Amino acid sequence: MRLKNILLAVTVALSLVLLSACKPEAAPISIEKGWVRAAPPGAMASAGYFEIVNRSDATIEITRVTADQFARVEIHETSMVDGQMKMRPVAALRIEPGQGLSLAPGGKHLMLFEPAEMPEDSDVTITLYDGDRPIAELDVPIARSNPYE
Amino acid sequence: MRNPVGLLVVFVAFAAGLFYGLKNTDTQPPELKDATLLQPARQLAPFSLQSTRSTTIDANSLSDHWTLVFFGFTRCPDICPTTLQMLSQIRQNIADEIAADKLPDILLVSVDPERDTLAALSDYANYFGEGVYAARADGPALAEFTRDVGVVYQKIDLDDGDYTMDHTGAVLLIGPDATLQAVFTPPLRADVIQQDLLAILRYL
């Protein structure tokens, strides 16, 4: 019985490997479900979110972010420690090969400072950099709450 | 007294029935997930905050309705708007399920009075819709109010010269007569808060 299970597991694992080898190569970085929170008029800052998956063989590091319509962007993380809400800057986002990272309310997020204007239902172009090298550009909608939920 | 054992059985059955019956009315405290009901409710110490609705709020102005109080600041772009949006949505969701006089207002109390002017707070709160307003108080008055309700906050200097505020993430339920009735503790989950809040408002 045990041997049978092992054989089954090996067969499943092998077929998975073969299947993935047959798949057409996906983009090395995929970014989905991006959005920027619409902020009240006169707000000094807003937040941006997205989900990123690293399908390349190399570690991705996002050390700098720009967004049109905003003076500057920082990477921040909200955390809850002993009932206390804290928000701190994060130097970089690091995504290992094959790994994903989700920027979401209450966790890691982009902090977008000094919006020029942010009409709801318009788009913001966000560029992610590793040092000076742009690694991805995304157009994301401005919305009051997560438009993908 | 011919059959004391029989009498005892009848009595026990009656008591059990009574107990069971009581358990199934609304007089039993509800089972809550993320909220803690204060029994008895605690009278707030006198306080005075500048409000975006009227000049000041104090125990008197909170005395004729229910209020959900959240602490935050306008330069918090992530969790503060997320929470206000959530509370505003919950308020809308329960509006048809409870009496109008039990529908709570949502009050944001700023823990960053240095930067949060009344005008800034007003724009900010109005954005989250009906029933949402904000208040601020200068250092000592804010410290007094937060201490009374068990909320702490701390200014944290950042490397770039900016600063941020750490603060208690709980949401408070203030009842009529300015009494602290319940505390919702983080993580604040919309569906659980809505369920707990409805149960509390139906019970109280």
mmCIF file of C-alpha atoms in Angstrom:
data_model
loop_
_atom_site.group_PDB
_atom_site.id
_atom_site.type_symbol
_atom_site.label_atom_id
_atom_site.label_comp_id
_atom_site.label_asym_id
_atom_site.label_seq_id
_atom_site.Cartn_x
_atom_site.Cartn_y
_atom_site.Cartn_z
ATOM 1 C CA MET A 1 0.000 0.000 0.000
ATOM 2 C CA ARG A 2 2.774 2.371 0.973
ATOM 3 C CA LEU A 3 4.790 1.487 -2.139
ATOM 4 C CA LYS A 4 1.717 2.094 -4.246
ATOM 5 C CA ASN A 5 1.334 5.564 -2.760
ATOM 6 C CA ILE A 6 4.957 6.417 -3.440
ATOM 7 C CA LEU A 7 4.642 5.185 -7.025
ATOM 8 C CA LEU A 8 1.523 7.286 -7.474
ATOM 9 C CA ALA A 9 3.229 10.385 -6.055
ATOM 10 C CA VAL A 10 6.241 9.901 -8.333
ATOM 11 C CA THR A 11 3.966 9.497 -11.361
ATOM 12 C CA VAL A 12 2.028 12.653 -10.503
ATOM 13 C CA ALA A 13 5.234 14.608 -9.904
ATOM 14 C CA LEU A 14 6.724 13.395 -13.199
ATOM 15 C CA SER A 15 3.635 14.319 -15.181
ATOM 16 C CA LEU A 16 3.633 17.775 -13.587
ATOM 17 C CA VAL A 17 7.255 18.292 -14.622
ATOM 18 C CA LEU A 18 6.489 17.112 -18.170
ATOM 19 C CA LEU A 19 3.371 19.274 -18.367
ATOM 20 C CA SER A 20 5.192 22.391 -17.236
ATOM 21 C CA ALA A 21 7.951 21.697 -19.766
ATOM 22 C CA CYS A 22 5.325 21.674 -22.529
ATOM 23 C CA LYS A 23 3.819 25.003 -21.462
ATOM 24 C CA PRO A 24 4.704 28.030 -23.595
ATOM 25 C CA GLU A 25 7.063 30.279 -21.683
ATOM 26 C CA ALA A 26 5.230 32.866 -19.577
ATOM 27 C CA ALA A 27 6.382 36.438 -19.145
ATOM 28 C CA PRO A 28 9.226 36.559 -16.592
ATOM 29 C CA ILE A 29 7.304 38.968 -14.377
ATOM 30 C CA SER A 30 3.552 39.057 -14.140
ATOM 31 C CA ILE A 31 1.760 41.854 -12.354
ATOM 32 C CA GLU A 32 -1.967 41.710 -11.772
ATOM 33 C CA LYS A 33 -4.773 43.333 -9.850
ATOM 34 C CA GLY A 34 -3.103 46.715 -9.502
ATOM 35 C CA TRP A 35 -5.045 49.679 -8.157
ATOM 36 C CA VAL A 36 -4.510 53.000 -6.452
ATOM 37 C CA ARG A 37 -6.796 54.101 -3.676
ATOM 38 C CA ALA A 38 -8.804 57.181 -4.510
ATOM 39 C CA ALA A 39 -8.131 59.694 -1.767
ATOM 40 C CA PRO A 40 -10.184 62.560 -0.417
ATOM 41 C CA PRO A 41 -9.639 65.978 -2.022
ATOM 42 C CA GLY A 42 -6.567 67.627 -0.544
ATOM 43 C CA ALA A 43 -5.117 64.346 0.716
ATOM 44 C CA MET A 44 -1.335 64.375 1.015
ATOM 45 C CA ALA A 45 -0.899 60.710 0.172
ATOM 46 C CA SER A 46 -2.536 57.630 -1.213
ATOM 47 C CA ALA A 47 -1.711 53.942 -1.469
ATOM 48 C CA GLY A 48 -1.100 51.544 -4.358
ATOM 49 C CA TYR A 49 -1.488 47.787 -4.501
ATOM 50 C CA PHE A 50 -0.714 44.936 -6.900
ATOM 51 C CA GLU A 51 0.194 41.260 -7.071
ATOM 52 C CA ILE A 52 3.527 40.320 -8.606
ATOM 53 C CA VAL A 53 4.866 36.897 -9.571
ATOM 54 C CA ASN A 54 8.497 36.269 -10.487
ATOM 55 C CA ARG A 55 8.644 33.584 -13.197
ATOM 56 C CA SER A 56 12.247 34.324 -14.106
ATOM 57 C CA ASP A 57 15.352 32.495 -12.860
ATOM 58 C CA ALA A 58 16.682 35.545 -11.052
ATOM 59 C CA THR A 59 15.638 37.326 -7.878
ATOM 60 C CA ILE A 60 13.707 40.512 -8.534
ATOM 61 C CA GLU A 61 14.382 43.479 -6.360
ATOM 62 C CA ILE A 62 12.238 46.586 -6.524
ATOM 63 C CA THR A 63 14.140 49.428 -4.947
ATOM 64 C CA ARG A 64 12.468 52.442 -6.509
ATOM 65 C CA VAL A 65 9.002 53.230 -7.799
ATOM 66 C CA THR A 66 7.601 56.177 -9.708
ATOM 67 C CA ALA A 67 4.007 57.049 -10.515
ATOM 68 C CA ASP A 68 2.808 59.757 -12.837
ATOM 69 C CA GLN A 69 0.602 62.314 -11.070
ATOM 70 C CA PHE A 70 2.514 61.770 -7.811
ATOM 71 C CA ALA A 71 5.571 63.677 -6.566
ATOM 72 C CA ARG A 72 7.227 60.592 -5.063
ATOM 73 C CA VAL A 73 6.571 56.992 -4.129
ATOM 74 C CA GLU A 74 7.834 54.948 -1.192
ATOM 75 C CA ILE A 75 7.348 51.311 -0.322
ATOM 76 C CA HIS A 76 5.671 50.954 3.064
ATOM 77 C CA GLU A 77 4.381 48.205 5.254
ATOM 78 C CA THR A 78 1.480 48.361 7.686
ATOM 79 C CA SER A 79 1.608 45.887 10.516
ATOM 80 C CA MET A 80 -0.361 45.134 13.627
ATOM 81 C CA VAL A 81 1.820 44.482 16.672
ATOM 82 C CA ASP A 82 0.057 43.837 19.985
ATOM 83 C CA GLY A 83 -3.021 45.701 18.781
ATOM 84 C CA GLN A 84 -0.937 48.668 17.620
ATOM 85 C CA MET A 85 -1.131 49.787 13.996
ATOM 86 C CA LYS A 86 2.275 50.673 12.631
ATOM 87 C CA MET A 87 3.461 51.864 9.236
ATOM 88 C CA ARG A 88 7.106 51.838 8.253
ATOM 89 C CA PRO A 89 9.085 52.432 5.059
ATOM 90 C CA VAL A 90 10.566 49.316 3.440
ATOM 91 C CA ALA A 91 13.859 49.647 1.525
ATOM 92 C CA ALA A 92 13.045 47.139 -1.220
ATOM 93 C CA LEU A 93 10.665 44.406 -2.307
ATOM 94 C CA ARG A 94 12.499 41.142 -2.929
ATOM 95 C CA ILE A 95 10.854 38.362 -4.897
ATOM 96 C CA GLU A 96 12.735 35.082 -5.287
ATOM 97 C CA PRO A 97 12.417 33.037 -8.513
ATOM 98 C CA GLY A 98 9.098 31.232 -8.636
ATOM 99 C CA GLN A 99 7.719 33.312 -5.786
ATOM 100 C CA GLY A 100 4.946 35.879 -5.656
ATOM 101 C CA LEU A 101 4.260 38.904 -3.517
ATOM 102 C CA SER A 102 0.990 40.597 -2.823
ATOM 103 C CA LEU A 103 0.744 44.281 -1.962
ATOM 104 C CA ALA A 104 -2.574 44.631 -0.172
ATOM 105 C CA PRO A 105 -4.396 46.833 2.353
ATOM 106 C CA GLY A 106 -3.060 46.239 5.842
ATOM 107 C CA GLY A 107 0.298 44.939 4.577
ATOM 108 C CA LYS A 108 2.976 46.003 2.129
ATOM 109 C CA HIS A 109 1.863 48.823 -0.155
ATOM 110 C CA LEU A 110 3.099 51.718 -2.234
ATOM 111 C CA MET A 111 2.780 55.046 -0.498
ATOM 112 C CA LEU A 112 2.143 57.689 -3.137
ATOM 113 C CA PHE A 113 2.881 61.222 -2.004
ATOM 114 C CA GLU A 114 1.410 64.519 -3.131
ATOM 115 C CA PRO A 115 -1.019 63.674 -5.892
ATOM 116 C CA ALA A 116 -1.351 66.311 -8.608
ATOM 117 C CA GLU A 117 -4.897 65.197 -9.197
ATOM 118 C CA MET A 118 -6.573 61.845 -8.957
ATOM 119 C CA PRO A 119 -9.975 61.642 -10.577
ATOM 120 C CA GLU A 120 -11.703 58.367 -9.828
ATOM 121 C CA ASP A 121 -11.902 55.883 -12.703
ATOM 122 C CA SER A 122 -8.772 57.270 -14.354
ATOM 123 C CA ASP A 123 -5.470 55.381 -14.580
ATOM 124 C CA VAL A 124 -2.091 55.849 -12.950
ATOM 125 C CA THR A 125 1.089 54.637 -14.628
ATOM 126 C CA ILE A 126 3.444 53.052 -12.133
ATOM 127 C CA THR A 127 7.028 52.108 -12.999
ATOM 128 C CA LEU A 128 9.009 49.657 -10.902
ATOM 129 C CA TYR A 129 12.809 49.891 -10.882
ATOM 130 C CA ASP A 130 15.678 47.772 -9.699
ATOM 131 C CA GLY A 131 18.162 50.541 -9.049
ATOM 132 C CA ASP A 132 18.026 52.624 -12.232
ATOM 133 C CA ARG A 133 16.782 49.776 -14.397
ATOM 134 C CA PRO A 134 13.028 49.830 -15.077
ATOM 135 C CA ILE A 135 11.702 46.298 -14.717
ATOM 136 C CA ALA A 136 7.973 46.808 -15.206
ATOM 137 C CA GLU A 137 5.418 49.419 -16.050
ATOM 138 C CA LEU A 138 1.754 49.093 -15.188
ATOM 139 C CA ASP A 139 -1.383 51.162 -15.700
ATOM 140 C CA VAL A 140 -3.701 50.760 -12.770
ATOM 141 C CA PRO A 141 -7.135 52.203 -12.046
ATOM 142 C CA ILE A 142 -7.939 54.663 -9.274
ATOM 143 C CA ALA A 143 -10.714 53.225 -7.150
ATOM 144 C CA ARG A 144 -12.329 53.775 -3.745
ATOM 145 C CA SER A 145 -11.922 50.158 -2.775
ATOM 146 C CA ASN A 146 -10.404 47.019 -4.260
ATOM 147 C CA PRO A 147 -12.002 46.773 -7.736
ATOM 148 C CA TYR A 148 -11.169 43.069 -7.999
ATOM 149 C CA GLU A 149 -13.207 41.978 -4.958
ATOM 150 C CA MET B 1 -45.599 15.215 50.306
ATOM 151 C CA ARG B 2 -46.507 11.667 49.491
ATOM 152 C CA ASN B 3 -43.821 11.396 46.846
ATOM 153 C CA PRO B 4 -40.882 13.725 47.523
ATOM 154 C CA VAL B 5 -38.798 12.195 44.727
ATOM 155 C CA GLY B 6 -41.559 12.887 42.200
ATOM 156 C CA LEU B 7 -41.837 16.467 43.399
ATOM 157 C CA LEU B 8 -38.103 16.903 43.050
ATOM 158 C CA VAL B 9 -38.212 15.589 39.480
ATOM 159 C CA VAL B 10 -40.986 18.035 38.618
ATOM 160 C CA PHE B 11 -39.048 20.887 40.214
ATOM 161 C CA VAL B 12 -35.807 20.066 38.396
ATOM 162 C CA ALA B 13 -37.659 19.756 35.100
ATOM 163 C CA PHE B 14 -39.324 23.112 35.708
ATOM 164 C CA ALA B 15 -36.010 24.795 36.591
ATOM 165 C CA ALA B 16 -34.312 23.293 33.549
ATOM 166 C CA GLY B 17 -37.162 24.480 31.340
ATOM 167 C CA LEU B 18 -36.927 27.961 32.801
ATOM 168 C CA PHE B 19 -33.181 28.034 32.267
ATOM 169 C CA TYR B 20 -33.515 26.752 28.720
ATOM 170 C CA GLY B 21 -36.224 29.292 27.968
ATOM 171 C CA LEU B 22 -34.096 32.140 29.278
ATOM 172 C CA LYS B 23 -31.175 31.021 27.213
ATOM 173 C CA ASN B 24 -33.216 31.343 24.086
ATOM 174 C CA THR B 25 -34.306 34.933 24.521
ATOM 175 C CA ASP B 26 -32.299 38.031 23.696
ATOM 176 C CA THR B 27 -31.569 38.574 27.350
ATOM 177 C CA GLN B 28 -28.444 36.422 27.159
ATOM 178 C CA PRO B 29 -25.294 38.255 26.033
ATOM 179 C CA PRO B 30 -24.559 37.417 22.401
ATOM 180 C CA GLU B 31 -21.627 35.233 21.447
ATOM 181 C CA LEU B 32 -19.074 37.527 19.858
ATOM 182 C CA LYS B 33 -15.989 36.836 17.765
ATOM 183 C CA ASP B 34 -13.884 39.999 17.604
ATOM 184 C CA ALA B 35 -15.798 42.231 19.991
ATOM 185 C CA THR B 36 -15.700 42.403 23.760
ATOM 186 C CA LEU B 37 -18.854 43.590 25.472
ATOM 187 C CA LEU B 38 -18.279 45.692 28.587
ATOM 188 C CA GLN B 39 -20.678 44.648 31.285
ATOM 189 C CA PRO B 40 -21.501 46.918 32.865
ATOM 190 C CA ALA B 41 -20.805 49.628 30.285
ATOM 191 C CA ARG B 42 -18.295 52.202 31.456
ATOM 192 C CA GLN B 43 -19.105 55.889 31.776
ATOM 193 C CA LEU B 44 -16.575 58.012 29.883
ATOM 194 C CA ALA B 45 -14.666 60.624 31.859
ATOM 195 C CA PRO B 46 -15.482 64.222 30.824
ATOM 196 C CA PHE B 47 -13.779 65.169 27.553
ATOM 197 C CA SER B 48 -13.904 67.797 24.856
ATOM 198 C CA LEU B 49 -12.856 67.360 21.224
ATOM 199 C CA GLN B 50 -13.109 69.725 18.257
ATOM 200 C CA SER B 51 -15.509 68.163 15.806
ATOM 201 C CA THR B 52 -15.956 68.555 12.064
ATOM 202 C CA ARG B 53 -19.715 68.545 12.655
ATOM 203 C CA SER B 54 -20.097 71.150 15.349
ATOM 204 C CA THR B 55 -17.656 73.179 17.365
ATOM 205 C CA THR B 56 -17.026 70.623 20.086
ATOM 206 C CA ILE B 57 -18.114 67.169 21.105
ATOM 207 C CA ASP B 58 -18.283 66.061 24.676
ATOM 208 C CA ALA B 59 -20.200 63.494 26.689
ATOM 209 C CA ASN B 60 -23.426 65.447 26.084
ATOM 210 C CA SER B 61 -23.159 65.459 22.310
ATOM 211 C CA LEU B 62 -22.561 61.701 22.274
ATOM 212 C CA SER B 63 -25.432 61.035 24.645
ATOM 213 C CA ASP B 64 -28.388 60.498 22.338
ATOM 214 C CA HIS B 65 -26.999 58.046 19.795
ATOM 215 C CA TRP B 66 -24.515 55.274 19.112
ATOM 216 C CA THR B 67 -21.010 55.938 17.826
ATOM 217 C CA LEU B 68 -18.222 53.765 16.433
ATOM 218 C CA VAL B 69 -14.898 55.425 17.198
ATOM 219 C CA PHE B 70 -11.731 54.730 15.252
ATOM 220 C CA PHE B 71 -8.321 56.350 15.782
ATOM 221 C CA GLY B 72 -6.131 57.336 12.851
ATOM 222 C CA PHE B 73 -4.684 60.226 10.887
ATOM 223 C CA THR B 74 -5.136 61.663 7.416
ATOM 224 C CA ARG B 75 -1.566 60.911 6.281
ATOM 225 C CA CYS B 76 -2.115 57.216 6.780
ATOM 226 C CA PRO B 77 -3.089 56.134 3.264
ATOM 227 C CA ASP B 78 -3.497 52.412 3.824
ATOM 228 C CA ILE B 79 -5.172 51.082 6.945
ATOM 229 C CA CYS B 80 -7.032 54.245 8.012
ATOM 230 C CA PRO B 81 -9.040 54.699 4.785
ATOM 231 C CA THR B 82 -9.470 50.917 4.572
ATOM 232 C CA THR B 83 -11.025 50.874 8.032
ATOM 233 C CA LEU B 84 -13.209 53.964 7.500
ATOM 234 C CA GLN B 85 -14.438 52.592 4.187
ATOM 235 C CA MET B 86 -15.223 49.293 5.891
ATOM 236 C CA LEU B 87 -17.082 50.892 8.807
ATOM 237 C CA SER B 88 -19.042 53.122 6.434
ATOM 238 C CA GLN B 89 -20.004 50.066 4.379
ATOM 239 C CA ILE B 90 -21.070 48.151 7.505
ATOM 240 C CA ARG B 91 -23.205 51.136 8.555
ATOM 241 C CA GLN B 92 -24.953 51.017 5.169
ATOM 242 C CA ASN B 93 -25.350 47.244 5.331
ATOM 243 C CA ILE B 94 -27.054 47.198 8.730
ATOM 244 C CA ALA B 95 -29.226 50.295 8.194
ATOM 245 C CA ASP B 96 -32.255 48.200 7.244
ATOM 246 C CA GLU B 97 -31.759 45.665 10.011
ATOM 247 C CA ILE B 98 -31.876 47.835 13.115
ATOM 248 C CA ALA B 99 -33.910 50.770 14.408
ATOM 249 C CA ALA B 100 -32.803 54.111 12.973
ATOM 250 C CA ASP B 101 -31.907 55.440 16.419
ATOM 251 C CA LYS B 102 -29.461 52.579 16.877
ATOM 252 C CA LEU B 103 -27.562 53.142 13.626
ATOM 253 C CA PRO B 104 -24.122 54.280 14.817
ATOM 254 C CA ASP B 105 -22.267 57.320 13.579
ATOM 255 C CA ILE B 106 -18.632 56.758 12.649
ATOM 256 C CA LEU B 107 -16.128 59.046 14.326
ATOM 257 C CA LEU B 108 -12.463 59.275 13.350
ATOM 258 C CA VAL B 109 -10.378 60.736 16.171
ATOM 259 C CA SER B 110 -7.047 62.024 14.870
ATOM 260 C CA VAL B 111 -3.907 60.918 16.698
ATOM 261 C CA ASP B 112 -1.908 63.452 14.654
ATOM 262 C CA PRO B 113 -3.345 66.817 15.770
ATOM 263 C CA GLU B 114 -0.083 68.514 14.762
ATOM 264 C CA ARG B 115 -0.872 68.021 11.060
ATOM 265 C CA ASP B 116 -4.581 67.227 11.059
ATOM 266 C CA THR B 117 -6.396 70.544 11.005
ATOM 267 C CA LEU B 118 -10.149 70.588 11.338
ATOM 268 C CA ALA B 119 -10.437 71.583 7.669
ATOM 269 C CA ALA B 120 -8.264 68.643 6.539
ATOM 270 C CA LEU B 121 -10.230 66.247 8.742
ATOM 271 C CA SER B 122 -13.512 67.585 7.422
ATOM 272 C CA ASP B 123 -12.591 66.927 3.760
ATOM 273 C CA TYR B 124 -11.251 63.543 4.727
ATOM 274 C CA ALA B 125 -14.260 62.370 6.748
ATOM 275 C CA ASN B 126 -16.883 63.709 4.335
ATOM 276 C CA TYR B 127 -15.351 61.646 1.594
ATOM 277 C CA PHE B 128 -16.387 58.435 3.351
ATOM 278 C CA GLY B 129 -20.044 59.278 3.155
ATOM 279 C CA GLU B 130 -23.033 59.760 5.350
ATOM 280 C CA GLY B 131 -22.623 59.284 9.070
ATOM 281 C CA VAL B 132 -18.836 59.692 9.057
ATOM 282 C CA TYR B 133 -17.180 62.624 10.814
ATOM 283 C CA ALA B 134 -13.913 63.411 12.552
ATOM 284 C CA ALA B 135 -12.547 65.112 15.630
ATOM 285 C CA ARG B 136 -9.238 66.374 16.980
ATOM 286 C CA ALA B 137 -7.884 67.794 20.197
ATOM 287 C CA ASP B 138 -4.558 69.337 21.089
ATOM 288 C CA GLY B 139 -1.978 67.228 22.943
ATOM 289 C CA PRO B 140 -3.180 67.213 26.558
ATOM 290 C CA ALA B 141 -6.912 66.908 25.797
ATOM 291 C CA LEU B 142 -6.257 64.110 23.314
ATOM 292 C CA ALA B 143 -3.990 62.310 25.776
ATOM 293 C CA GLU B 144 -6.684 62.510 28.442
ATOM 294 C CA PHE B 145 -9.440 61.166 26.187
ATOM 295 C CA THR B 146 -7.358 58.337 24.738
ATOM 296 C CA ARG B 147 -6.107 57.297 28.165
ATOM 297 C CA ASP B 148 -9.689 57.095 29.409
ATOM 298 C CA VAL B 149 -10.727 54.765 26.591
ATOM 299 C CA GLY B 150 -7.542 52.686 26.678
ATOM 300 C CA VAL B 151 -6.037 53.862 23.393
ATOM 301 C CA VAL B 152 -2.355 54.656 22.988
ATOM 302 C CA TYR B 153 -0.478 56.473 20.222
ATOM 303 C CA GLN B 154 3.119 57.402 19.614
ATOM 304 C CA LYS B 155 4.950 59.698 17.217
ATOM 305 C CA ILE B 156 7.697 57.846 15.348
ATOM 306 C CA ASP B 157 10.399 59.844 13.571
ATOM 307 C CA LEU B 158 11.459 58.426 10.213
ATOM 308 C CA ASP B 159 14.919 58.646 8.586
ATOM 309 C CA ASP B 160 13.805 61.141 5.948
ATOM 310 C CA GLY B 161 12.735 63.735 8.520
ATOM 311 C CA ASP B 162 9.072 62.837 8.202
ATOM 312 C CA TYR B 163 7.171 61.108 10.975
ATOM 313 C CA THR B 164 4.397 58.577 11.340
ATOM 314 C CA MET B 165 2.006 57.701 14.150
ATOM 315 C CA ASP B 166 1.646 54.288 15.773
ATOM 316 C CA HIS B 167 -1.762 53.883 17.333
ATOM 317 C CA THR B 168 -4.160 51.369 18.832
ATOM 318 C CA GLY B 169 -6.127 49.711 16.045
ATOM 319 C CA ALA B 170 -9.265 48.951 18.042
ATOM 320 C CA VAL B 171 -12.721 50.299 17.213
ATOM 321 C CA LEU B 172 -14.849 51.426 20.158
ATOM 322 C CA LEU B 173 -18.617 51.340 20.429
ATOM 323 C CA ILE B 174 -19.953 54.255 22.456
ATOM 324 C CA GLY B 175 -23.575 53.993 23.511
ATOM 325 C CA PRO B 176 -26.137 56.581 24.561
ATOM 326 C CA ASP B 177 -25.239 58.425 27.776
ATOM 327 C CA ALA B 178 -21.617 58.432 26.557
ATOM 328 C CA THR B 179 -20.838 54.955 27.809
ATOM 329 C CA LEU B 180 -18.173 52.670 26.413
ATOM 330 C CA GLN B 181 -20.164 49.565 25.463
ATOM 331 C CA ALA B 182 -17.840 47.363 23.422
ATOM 332 C CA VAL B 183 -14.395 47.148 21.885
ATOM 333 C CA PHE B 184 -13.611 45.547 18.503
ATOM 334 C CA THR B 185 -10.042 44.309 18.423
ATOM 335 C CA PRO B 186 -7.884 43.917 15.310
ATOM 336 C CA PRO B 187 -7.503 42.342 12.863
ATOM 337 C CA LEU B 188 -10.666 44.143 11.832
ATOM 338 C CA ARG B 189 -12.631 41.772 9.601
ATOM 339 C CA ALA B 190 -15.636 43.369 7.910
ATOM 340 C CA ASP B 191 -17.990 40.369 8.048
ATOM 341 C CA VAL B 192 -17.159 39.563 11.674
ATOM 342 C CA ILE B 193 -17.498 43.176 12.833
ATOM 343 C CA GLN B 194 -20.843 43.490 11.075
ATOM 344 C CA GLN B 195 -22.104 40.292 12.682
ATOM 345 C CA ASP B 196 -20.834 41.233 16.153
ATOM 346 C CA LEU B 197 -22.125 44.792 15.889
ATOM 347 C CA LEU B 198 -25.609 43.664 14.891
ATOM 348 C CA ALA B 199 -25.685 41.134 17.727
ATOM 349 C CA ILE B 200 -24.616 43.782 20.248
ATOM 350 C CA LEU B 201 -27.074 46.409 19.025
ATOM 351 C CA ARG B 202 -29.928 43.883 19.137
ATOM 352 C CA TYR B 203 -28.969 42.796 22.629
ATOM 353 C CA LEU B 204 -28.413 46.224 24.205
#
